[in-house]
Coordinates of C-alpha atoms and ligand atoms in Angstrom, one line a residue:
X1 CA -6.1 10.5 -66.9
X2 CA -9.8 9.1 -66.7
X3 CA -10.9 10.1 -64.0
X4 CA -14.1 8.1 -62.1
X5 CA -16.4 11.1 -60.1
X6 CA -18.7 10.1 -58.0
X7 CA -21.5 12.7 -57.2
X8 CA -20.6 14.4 -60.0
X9 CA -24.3 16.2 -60.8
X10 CA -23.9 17.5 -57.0
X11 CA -23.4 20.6 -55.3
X12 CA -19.6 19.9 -55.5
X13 CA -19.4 17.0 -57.6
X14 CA -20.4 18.9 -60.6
X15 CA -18.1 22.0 -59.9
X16 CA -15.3 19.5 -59.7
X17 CA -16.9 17.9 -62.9
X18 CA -16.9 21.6 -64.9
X19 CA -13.5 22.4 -63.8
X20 CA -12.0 18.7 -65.0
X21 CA -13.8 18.8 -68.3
X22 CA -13.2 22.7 -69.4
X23 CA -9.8 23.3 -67.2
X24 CA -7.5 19.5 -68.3
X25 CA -7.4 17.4 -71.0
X26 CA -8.6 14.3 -68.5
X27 CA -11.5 12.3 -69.4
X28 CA -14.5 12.1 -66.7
X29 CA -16.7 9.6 -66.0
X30 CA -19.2 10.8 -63.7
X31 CA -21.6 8.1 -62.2
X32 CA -24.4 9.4 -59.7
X33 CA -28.1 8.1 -58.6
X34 CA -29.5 11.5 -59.3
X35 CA -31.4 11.5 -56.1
X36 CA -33.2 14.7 -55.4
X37 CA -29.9 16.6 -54.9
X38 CA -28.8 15.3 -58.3
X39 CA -29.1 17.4 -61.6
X40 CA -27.9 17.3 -65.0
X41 CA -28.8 20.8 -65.7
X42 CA -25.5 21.5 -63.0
X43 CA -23.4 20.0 -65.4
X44 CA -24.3 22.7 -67.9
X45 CA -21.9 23.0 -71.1
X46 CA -20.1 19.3 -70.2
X47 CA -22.7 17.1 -70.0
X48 CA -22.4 16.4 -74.0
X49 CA -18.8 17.4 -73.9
X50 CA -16.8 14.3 -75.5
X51 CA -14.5 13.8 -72.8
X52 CA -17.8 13.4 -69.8
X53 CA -19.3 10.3 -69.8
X54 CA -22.7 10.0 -67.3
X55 CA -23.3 6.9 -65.4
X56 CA -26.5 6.8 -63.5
X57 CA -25.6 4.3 -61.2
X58 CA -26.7 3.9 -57.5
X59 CA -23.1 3.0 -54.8
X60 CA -25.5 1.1 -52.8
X61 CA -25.1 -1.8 -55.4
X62 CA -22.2 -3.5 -55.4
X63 CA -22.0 -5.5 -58.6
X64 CA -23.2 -2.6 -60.3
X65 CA -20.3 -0.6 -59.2
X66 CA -17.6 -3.0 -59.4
X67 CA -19.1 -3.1 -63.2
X68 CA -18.3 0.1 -63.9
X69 CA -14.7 0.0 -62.5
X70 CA -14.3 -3.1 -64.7
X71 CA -15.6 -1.1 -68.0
X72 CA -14.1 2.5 -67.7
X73 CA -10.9 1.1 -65.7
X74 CA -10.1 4.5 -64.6
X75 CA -6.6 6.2 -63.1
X76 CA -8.2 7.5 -60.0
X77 CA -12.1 7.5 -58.2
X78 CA -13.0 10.7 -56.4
X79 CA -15.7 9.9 -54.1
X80 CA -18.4 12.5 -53.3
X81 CA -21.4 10.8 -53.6
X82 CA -23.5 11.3 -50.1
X83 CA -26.3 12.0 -48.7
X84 CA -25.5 15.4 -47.2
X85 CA -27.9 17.8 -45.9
X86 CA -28.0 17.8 -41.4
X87 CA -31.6 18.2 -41.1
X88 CA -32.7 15.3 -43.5
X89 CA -30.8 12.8 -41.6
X90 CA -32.7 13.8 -38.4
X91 CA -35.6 13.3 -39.9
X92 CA -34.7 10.1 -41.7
X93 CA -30.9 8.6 -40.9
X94 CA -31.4 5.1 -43.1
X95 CA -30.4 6.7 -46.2
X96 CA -27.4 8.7 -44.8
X97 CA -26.2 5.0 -43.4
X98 CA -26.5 3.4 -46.9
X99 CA -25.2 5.6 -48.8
X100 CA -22.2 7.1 -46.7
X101 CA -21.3 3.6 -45.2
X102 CA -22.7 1.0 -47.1
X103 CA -21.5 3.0 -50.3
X104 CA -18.4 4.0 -49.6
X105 CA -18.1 0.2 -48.8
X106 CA -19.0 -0.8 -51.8
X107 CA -16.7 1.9 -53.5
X108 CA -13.7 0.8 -51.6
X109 CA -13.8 -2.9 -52.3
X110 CA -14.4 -2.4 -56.1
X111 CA -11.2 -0.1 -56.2
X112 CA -9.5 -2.3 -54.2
X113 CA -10.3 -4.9 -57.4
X114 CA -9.4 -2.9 -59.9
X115 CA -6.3 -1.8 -58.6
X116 CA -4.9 -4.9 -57.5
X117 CA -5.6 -6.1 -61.1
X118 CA -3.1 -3.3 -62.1
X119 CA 0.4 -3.4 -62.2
X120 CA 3.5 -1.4 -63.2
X121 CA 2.8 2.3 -64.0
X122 CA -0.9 2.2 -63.7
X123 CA -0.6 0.7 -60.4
X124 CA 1.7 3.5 -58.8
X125 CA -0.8 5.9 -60.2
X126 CA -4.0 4.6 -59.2
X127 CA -5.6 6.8 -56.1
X128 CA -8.6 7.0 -54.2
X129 CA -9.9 10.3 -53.2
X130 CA -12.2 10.1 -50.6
X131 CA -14.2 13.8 -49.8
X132 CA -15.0 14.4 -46.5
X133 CA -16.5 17.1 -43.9
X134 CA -15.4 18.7 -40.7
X135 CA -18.3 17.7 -39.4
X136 CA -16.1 14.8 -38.2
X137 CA -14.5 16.3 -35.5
X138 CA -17.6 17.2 -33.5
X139 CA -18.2 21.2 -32.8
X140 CA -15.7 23.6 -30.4
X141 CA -16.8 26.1 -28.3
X142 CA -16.0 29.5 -28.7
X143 CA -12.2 29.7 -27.6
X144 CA -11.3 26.5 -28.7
X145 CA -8.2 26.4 -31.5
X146 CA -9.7 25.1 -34.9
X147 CA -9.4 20.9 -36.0
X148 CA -6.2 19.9 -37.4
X149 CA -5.7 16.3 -39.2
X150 CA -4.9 14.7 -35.6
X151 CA -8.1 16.3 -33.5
X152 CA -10.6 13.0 -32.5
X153 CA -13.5 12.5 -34.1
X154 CA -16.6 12.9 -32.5
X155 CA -19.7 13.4 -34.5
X156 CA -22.6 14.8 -33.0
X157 CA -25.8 14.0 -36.6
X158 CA -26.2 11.3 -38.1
X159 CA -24.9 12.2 -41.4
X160 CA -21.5 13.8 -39.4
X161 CA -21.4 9.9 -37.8
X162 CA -22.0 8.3 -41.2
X163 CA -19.3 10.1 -42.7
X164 CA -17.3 9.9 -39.7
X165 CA -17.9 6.1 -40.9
X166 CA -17.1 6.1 -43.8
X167 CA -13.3 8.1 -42.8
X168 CA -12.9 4.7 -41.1
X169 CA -13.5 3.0 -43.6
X170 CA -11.2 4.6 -46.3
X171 CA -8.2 4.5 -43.8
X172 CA -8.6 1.1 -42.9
X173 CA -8.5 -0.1 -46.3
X174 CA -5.4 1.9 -46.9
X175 CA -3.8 0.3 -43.5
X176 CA -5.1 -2.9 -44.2
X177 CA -4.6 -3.5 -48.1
X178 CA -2.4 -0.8 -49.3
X179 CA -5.3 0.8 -51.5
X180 CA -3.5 4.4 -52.1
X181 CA -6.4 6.7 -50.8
X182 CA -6.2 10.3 -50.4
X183 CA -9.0 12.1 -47.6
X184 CA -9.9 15.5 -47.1
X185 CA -12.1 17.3 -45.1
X186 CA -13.6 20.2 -46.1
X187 CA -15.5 23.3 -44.7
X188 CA -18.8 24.1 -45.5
X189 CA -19.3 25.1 -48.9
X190 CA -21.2 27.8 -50.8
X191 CA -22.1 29.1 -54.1
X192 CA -23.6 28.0 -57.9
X193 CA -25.9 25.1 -58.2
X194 CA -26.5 24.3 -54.0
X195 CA -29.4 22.6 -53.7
X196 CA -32.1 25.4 -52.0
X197 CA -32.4 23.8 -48.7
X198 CA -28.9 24.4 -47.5
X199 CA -28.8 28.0 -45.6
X200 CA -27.0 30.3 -48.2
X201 CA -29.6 29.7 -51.2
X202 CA -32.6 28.8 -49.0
X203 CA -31.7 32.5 -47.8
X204 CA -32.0 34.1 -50.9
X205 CA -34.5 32.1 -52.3
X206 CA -36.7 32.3 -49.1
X207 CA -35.9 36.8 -49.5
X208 CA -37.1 36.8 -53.2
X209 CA -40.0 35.4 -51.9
X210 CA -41.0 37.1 -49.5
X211 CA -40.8 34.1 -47.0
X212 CA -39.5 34.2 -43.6
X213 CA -35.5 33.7 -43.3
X214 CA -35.6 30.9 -40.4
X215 CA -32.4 31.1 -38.1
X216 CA -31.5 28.5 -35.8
X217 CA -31.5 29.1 -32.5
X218 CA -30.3 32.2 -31.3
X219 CA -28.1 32.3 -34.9
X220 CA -24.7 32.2 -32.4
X221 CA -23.1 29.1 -34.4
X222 CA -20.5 29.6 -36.4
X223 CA -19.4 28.2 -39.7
X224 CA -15.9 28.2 -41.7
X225 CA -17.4 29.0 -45.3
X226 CA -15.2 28.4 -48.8
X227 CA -16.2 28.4 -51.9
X228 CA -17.0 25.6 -53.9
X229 CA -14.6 26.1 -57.4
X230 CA -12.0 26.6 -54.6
X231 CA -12.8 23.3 -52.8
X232 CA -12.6 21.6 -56.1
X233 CA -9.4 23.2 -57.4
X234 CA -8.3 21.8 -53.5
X235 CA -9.3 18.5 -54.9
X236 CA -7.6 18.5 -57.9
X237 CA -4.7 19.5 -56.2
X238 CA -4.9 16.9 -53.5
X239 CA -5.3 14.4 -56.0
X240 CA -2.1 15.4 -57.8
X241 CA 0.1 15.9 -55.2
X242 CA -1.4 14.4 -52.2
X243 CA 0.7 11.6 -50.0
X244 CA -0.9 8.3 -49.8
X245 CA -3.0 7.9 -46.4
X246 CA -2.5 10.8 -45.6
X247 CA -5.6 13.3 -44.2
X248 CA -6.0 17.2 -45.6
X249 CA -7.7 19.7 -44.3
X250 CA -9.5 22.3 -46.7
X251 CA -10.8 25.2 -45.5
X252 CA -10.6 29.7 -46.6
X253 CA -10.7 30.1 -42.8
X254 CA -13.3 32.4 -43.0
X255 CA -15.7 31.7 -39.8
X256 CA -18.9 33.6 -39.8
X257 CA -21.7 33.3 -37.4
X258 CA -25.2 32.2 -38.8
X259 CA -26.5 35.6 -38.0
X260 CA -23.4 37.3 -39.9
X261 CA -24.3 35.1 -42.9
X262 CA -27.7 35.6 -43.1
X263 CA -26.9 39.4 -42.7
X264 CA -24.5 39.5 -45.4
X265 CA -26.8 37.9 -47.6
X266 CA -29.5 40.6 -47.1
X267 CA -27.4 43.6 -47.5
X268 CA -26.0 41.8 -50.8
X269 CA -29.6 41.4 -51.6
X270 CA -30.8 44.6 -50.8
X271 CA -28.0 46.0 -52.9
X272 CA -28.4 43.8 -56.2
X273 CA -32.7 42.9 -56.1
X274 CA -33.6 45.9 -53.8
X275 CA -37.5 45.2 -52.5
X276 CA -39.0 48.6 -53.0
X277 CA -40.4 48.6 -49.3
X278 CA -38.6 47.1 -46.7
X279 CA -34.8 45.7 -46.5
X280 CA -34.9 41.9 -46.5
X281 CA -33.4 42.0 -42.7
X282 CA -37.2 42.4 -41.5
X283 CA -37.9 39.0 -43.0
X284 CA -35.2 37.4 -40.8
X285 CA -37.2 35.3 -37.8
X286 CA -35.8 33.2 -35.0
X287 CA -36.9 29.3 -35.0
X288 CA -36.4 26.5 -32.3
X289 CA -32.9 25.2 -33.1
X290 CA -31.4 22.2 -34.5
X291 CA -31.5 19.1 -32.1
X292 CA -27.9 18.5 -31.3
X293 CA -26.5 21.6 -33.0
X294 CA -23.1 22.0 -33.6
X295 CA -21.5 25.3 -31.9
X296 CA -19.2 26.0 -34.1
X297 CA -16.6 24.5 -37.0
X298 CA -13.3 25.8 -37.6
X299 CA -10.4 24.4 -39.5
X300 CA -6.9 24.7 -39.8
X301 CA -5.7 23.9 -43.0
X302 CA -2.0 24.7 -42.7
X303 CA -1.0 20.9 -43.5
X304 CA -2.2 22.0 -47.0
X305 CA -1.0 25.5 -47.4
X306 CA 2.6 24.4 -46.0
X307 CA 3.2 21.0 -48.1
X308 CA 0.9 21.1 -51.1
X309 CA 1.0 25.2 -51.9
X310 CA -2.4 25.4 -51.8
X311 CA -4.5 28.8 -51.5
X312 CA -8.0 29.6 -51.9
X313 CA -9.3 32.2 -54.6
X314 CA -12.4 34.0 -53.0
X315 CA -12.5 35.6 -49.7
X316 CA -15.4 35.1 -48.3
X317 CA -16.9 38.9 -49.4
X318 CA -16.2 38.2 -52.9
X319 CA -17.2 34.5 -52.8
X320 CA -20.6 35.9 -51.3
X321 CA -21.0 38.4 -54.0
X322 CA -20.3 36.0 -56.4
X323 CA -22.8 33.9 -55.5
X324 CA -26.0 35.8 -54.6
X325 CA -25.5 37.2 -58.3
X326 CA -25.4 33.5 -59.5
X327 CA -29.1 32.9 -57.8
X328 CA -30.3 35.9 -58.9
X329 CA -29.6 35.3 -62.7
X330 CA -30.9 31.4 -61.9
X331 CA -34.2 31.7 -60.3
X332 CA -35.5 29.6 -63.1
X333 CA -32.8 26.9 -62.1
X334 CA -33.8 27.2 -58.6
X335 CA -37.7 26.9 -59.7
X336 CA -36.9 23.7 -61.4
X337 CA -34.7 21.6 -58.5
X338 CA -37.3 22.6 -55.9
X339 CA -40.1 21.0 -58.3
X340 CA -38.9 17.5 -57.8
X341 CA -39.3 17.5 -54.0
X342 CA -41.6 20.8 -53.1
X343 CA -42.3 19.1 -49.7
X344 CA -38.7 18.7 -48.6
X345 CA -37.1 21.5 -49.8
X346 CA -36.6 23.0 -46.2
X347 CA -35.9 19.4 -44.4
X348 CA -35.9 21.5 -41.0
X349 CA -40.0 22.0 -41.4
X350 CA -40.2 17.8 -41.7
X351 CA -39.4 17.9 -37.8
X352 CA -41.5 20.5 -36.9
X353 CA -40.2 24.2 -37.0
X354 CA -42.1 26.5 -36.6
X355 CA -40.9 30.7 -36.2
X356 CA -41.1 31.8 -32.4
X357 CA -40.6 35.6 -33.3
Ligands
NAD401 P1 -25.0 17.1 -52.7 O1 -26.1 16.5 -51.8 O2 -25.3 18.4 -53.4 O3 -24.7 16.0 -53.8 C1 -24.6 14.6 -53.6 C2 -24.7 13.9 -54.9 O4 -24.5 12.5 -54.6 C3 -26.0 14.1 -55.6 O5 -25.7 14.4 -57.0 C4 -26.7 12.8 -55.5 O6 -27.5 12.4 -56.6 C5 -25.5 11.8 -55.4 N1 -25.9 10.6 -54.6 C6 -26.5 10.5 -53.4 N2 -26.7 9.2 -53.1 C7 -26.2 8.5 -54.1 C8 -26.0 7.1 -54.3 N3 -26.5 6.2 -53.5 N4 -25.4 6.6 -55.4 C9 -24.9 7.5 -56.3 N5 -25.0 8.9 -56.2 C10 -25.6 9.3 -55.1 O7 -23.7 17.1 -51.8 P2 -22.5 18.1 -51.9 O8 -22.8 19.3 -51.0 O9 -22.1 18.3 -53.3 O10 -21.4 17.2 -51.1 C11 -20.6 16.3 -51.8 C12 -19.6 15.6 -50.9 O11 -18.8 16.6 -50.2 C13 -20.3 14.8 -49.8 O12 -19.6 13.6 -49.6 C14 -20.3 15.7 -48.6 O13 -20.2 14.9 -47.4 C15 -18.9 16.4 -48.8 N6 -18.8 17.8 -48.2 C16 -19.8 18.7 -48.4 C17 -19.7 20.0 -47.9 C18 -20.7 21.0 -48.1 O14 -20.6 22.1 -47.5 N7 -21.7 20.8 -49.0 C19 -18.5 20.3 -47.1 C20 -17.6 19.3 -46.9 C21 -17.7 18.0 -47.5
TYD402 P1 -26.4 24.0 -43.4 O1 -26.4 24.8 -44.6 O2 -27.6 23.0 -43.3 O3 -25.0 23.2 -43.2 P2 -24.4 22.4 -42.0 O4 -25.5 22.0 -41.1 O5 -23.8 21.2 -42.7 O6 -23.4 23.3 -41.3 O7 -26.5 25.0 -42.2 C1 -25.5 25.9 -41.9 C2 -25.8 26.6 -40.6 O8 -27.0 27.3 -40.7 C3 -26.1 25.6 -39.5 O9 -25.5 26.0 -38.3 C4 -27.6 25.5 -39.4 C5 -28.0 26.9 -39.8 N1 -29.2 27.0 -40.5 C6 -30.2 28.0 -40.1 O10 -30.0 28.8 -39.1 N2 -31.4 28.1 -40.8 C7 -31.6 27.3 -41.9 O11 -32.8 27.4 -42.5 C8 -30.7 26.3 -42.3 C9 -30.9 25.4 -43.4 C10 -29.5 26.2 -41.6

């Protein structure tokens, strides 16, 4: 199959990228803006590999786009291109709403081209993967029972509203033209290659340097975590055995407060890159929270488990472990991402956080 990716030199996008290239025969063609979140170097060992062709291409323009459907005519399009990080789109929504809705737009009506263009075989093949968050459903309190495909959306940021947007979208154009698109949402994710202002690597990076580790709030919310080659080998599964318009949930369900993470991460630490005079705990410091923070995320993902046969790999101990020894052997990889956008790298400080203790 040639497969389109978008966001492929992304957190996820390039995980799903590695696994297609080294892990099938398909042929990838990966098309991305590289905006500050973008890298090559995350595409280490494919990006040369003759089956990965790179496409720096912006979604936000539509002939553009529709030109590259046109030239690489490809058997399916997983979309993952986003603007994705909370914080930034309090401080700045206008790129969240181009990209995640004007995008995704853009996206949708060029595959909607191409495949009506197809026929026979290639027609009843052609999908459209569109790769979503929970974020969508809003947040629960503590007792609530997780999200399942039918729970309401009701996004609370403006990047959880601009995806929520673009869900729309996707579904629409499946209702309305028959365009054969798969959607999942997904957990948040963790491990290699996460750009450094997302709380797992800020955490570590933030410990190594001796920074303070800023927690939200009261550090109470909780998060469903999963790692990210098991979100991707989720994808790859969806896409092979998914049912047309239908919603899947993806998720490890393994909730952890923000407190429990940033715990774990320190006694991980402490074990692997021990400081010689204090545990990295002591660097751990309470900040004003997160306008409009969500309580908590949870998801249930038995749609997957039950019709698909889908598990994840990691548990969320060995997932963790995993990753912390990943940073640890790329602090030069982390060096180089954050010298790009030094100013940004913790989006939270752009509104004014400062540590209350
Ligand atoms: P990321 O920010 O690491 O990567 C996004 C990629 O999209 C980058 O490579 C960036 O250059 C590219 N991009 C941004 N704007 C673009 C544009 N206008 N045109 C082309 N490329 C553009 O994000 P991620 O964490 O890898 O998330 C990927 C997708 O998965 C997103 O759609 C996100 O909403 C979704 N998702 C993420 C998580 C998570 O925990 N990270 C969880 C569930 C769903
Ligand atoms: P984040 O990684 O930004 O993902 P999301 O907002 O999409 O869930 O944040 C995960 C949780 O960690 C979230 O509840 C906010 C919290 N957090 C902190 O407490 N401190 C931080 O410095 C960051 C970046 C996040």
């Amino acid at each position: 199959m040639r497969i389109m990716v978008t966001g492929g030199a992304g957190f996820i996008g390039s995980a799903l990228v590695r696994q297609l290239v080294t892990e099938t025969d398909n042929t990838v063609i990966n098309v991305d803006k590289l905006t500050y979140a973008g890298n090559l170097e995350s595409l280490a060992g494919v990006r040369f590999h003759p089956r990965h062709t790179f496409e720096r291409t912006d979604i936000c323009e539509p002939e553009e786009v529709r030109h590259l459907l046109e030239k690489h005519r490809p058997d399916a399009l997983i979309h993952l291109a986003a603007e994705s990080h909370v914080d930034r789109s309090i401080a700045g929504p206008g790129a969240f709403i181009r990209t995640n809705i004007q995008g995704t737009f853009n996206l949708l009506e060029a595959a909607r081209a191409h495949w009506e263009g197809l026929t026979g075989p290639e027609r009843e093949r052609f999908r459209f993967l569109h790769v979503s968050t929970d974020e969508v459903f809003g947040d629960l309190a503590p007792e609530d029972p997780p999200f399942t495909e039918h729970t309401a959306y009701t996004p609370s940021s403006p990047y959880s509203a601009s995806k929520a947007s673009s869900d729309h979208l996707v579904q629409a154009w499946h209702r309305t033209y028959g365009l054969p698109v798969l959607l999942t949402n997904c957990s948040n994710n963790y491990g290699p290659y996460q750009y450094p202002e997302k709380l797992m690597p800020l955490v570590i990076l933030k410990a190594l340097r001796g920074d303070p580790l800023p927690v939200y709030g009261t550090g109470e919310q909780s998060r469903d975590w999963l790692y990210v080659e098991d979100h991707a080998r989720a994808l790859r599964h969806i896409l092979d055995r998914g049912r047309p318009g239908r919603s899947y949930n993806i998720s490890g369900a393994c909730e952890r407060t923000n407190l429990e993470v940033v715990h774990a991460l320190c006694a991980q630490l402490n074990r692997l890159a021990p400081h010689p005079e204090y545990s990295y705990e002591r660097l751990i410091r309470f900040v004003p929270d997160r306008p409009g923070h969500d309580r908590r995320y949870a998801l249930d993902a038995t749609r997957l488990f039950q019709e698909l046969g889908w598990r994840p790999a990691e548990s969320f101990e060995s997932g963790l472990a995993k990753t912390v020894r990943w940073y640890l052997d790329h602090r030069d990889w982390m060096e180089r991402v954050l010298h790009g956008s030094p100013a940004h790298w913790a989006a939270g400080e752009a509104y004014g956080r400062e540590a209350t203790g």
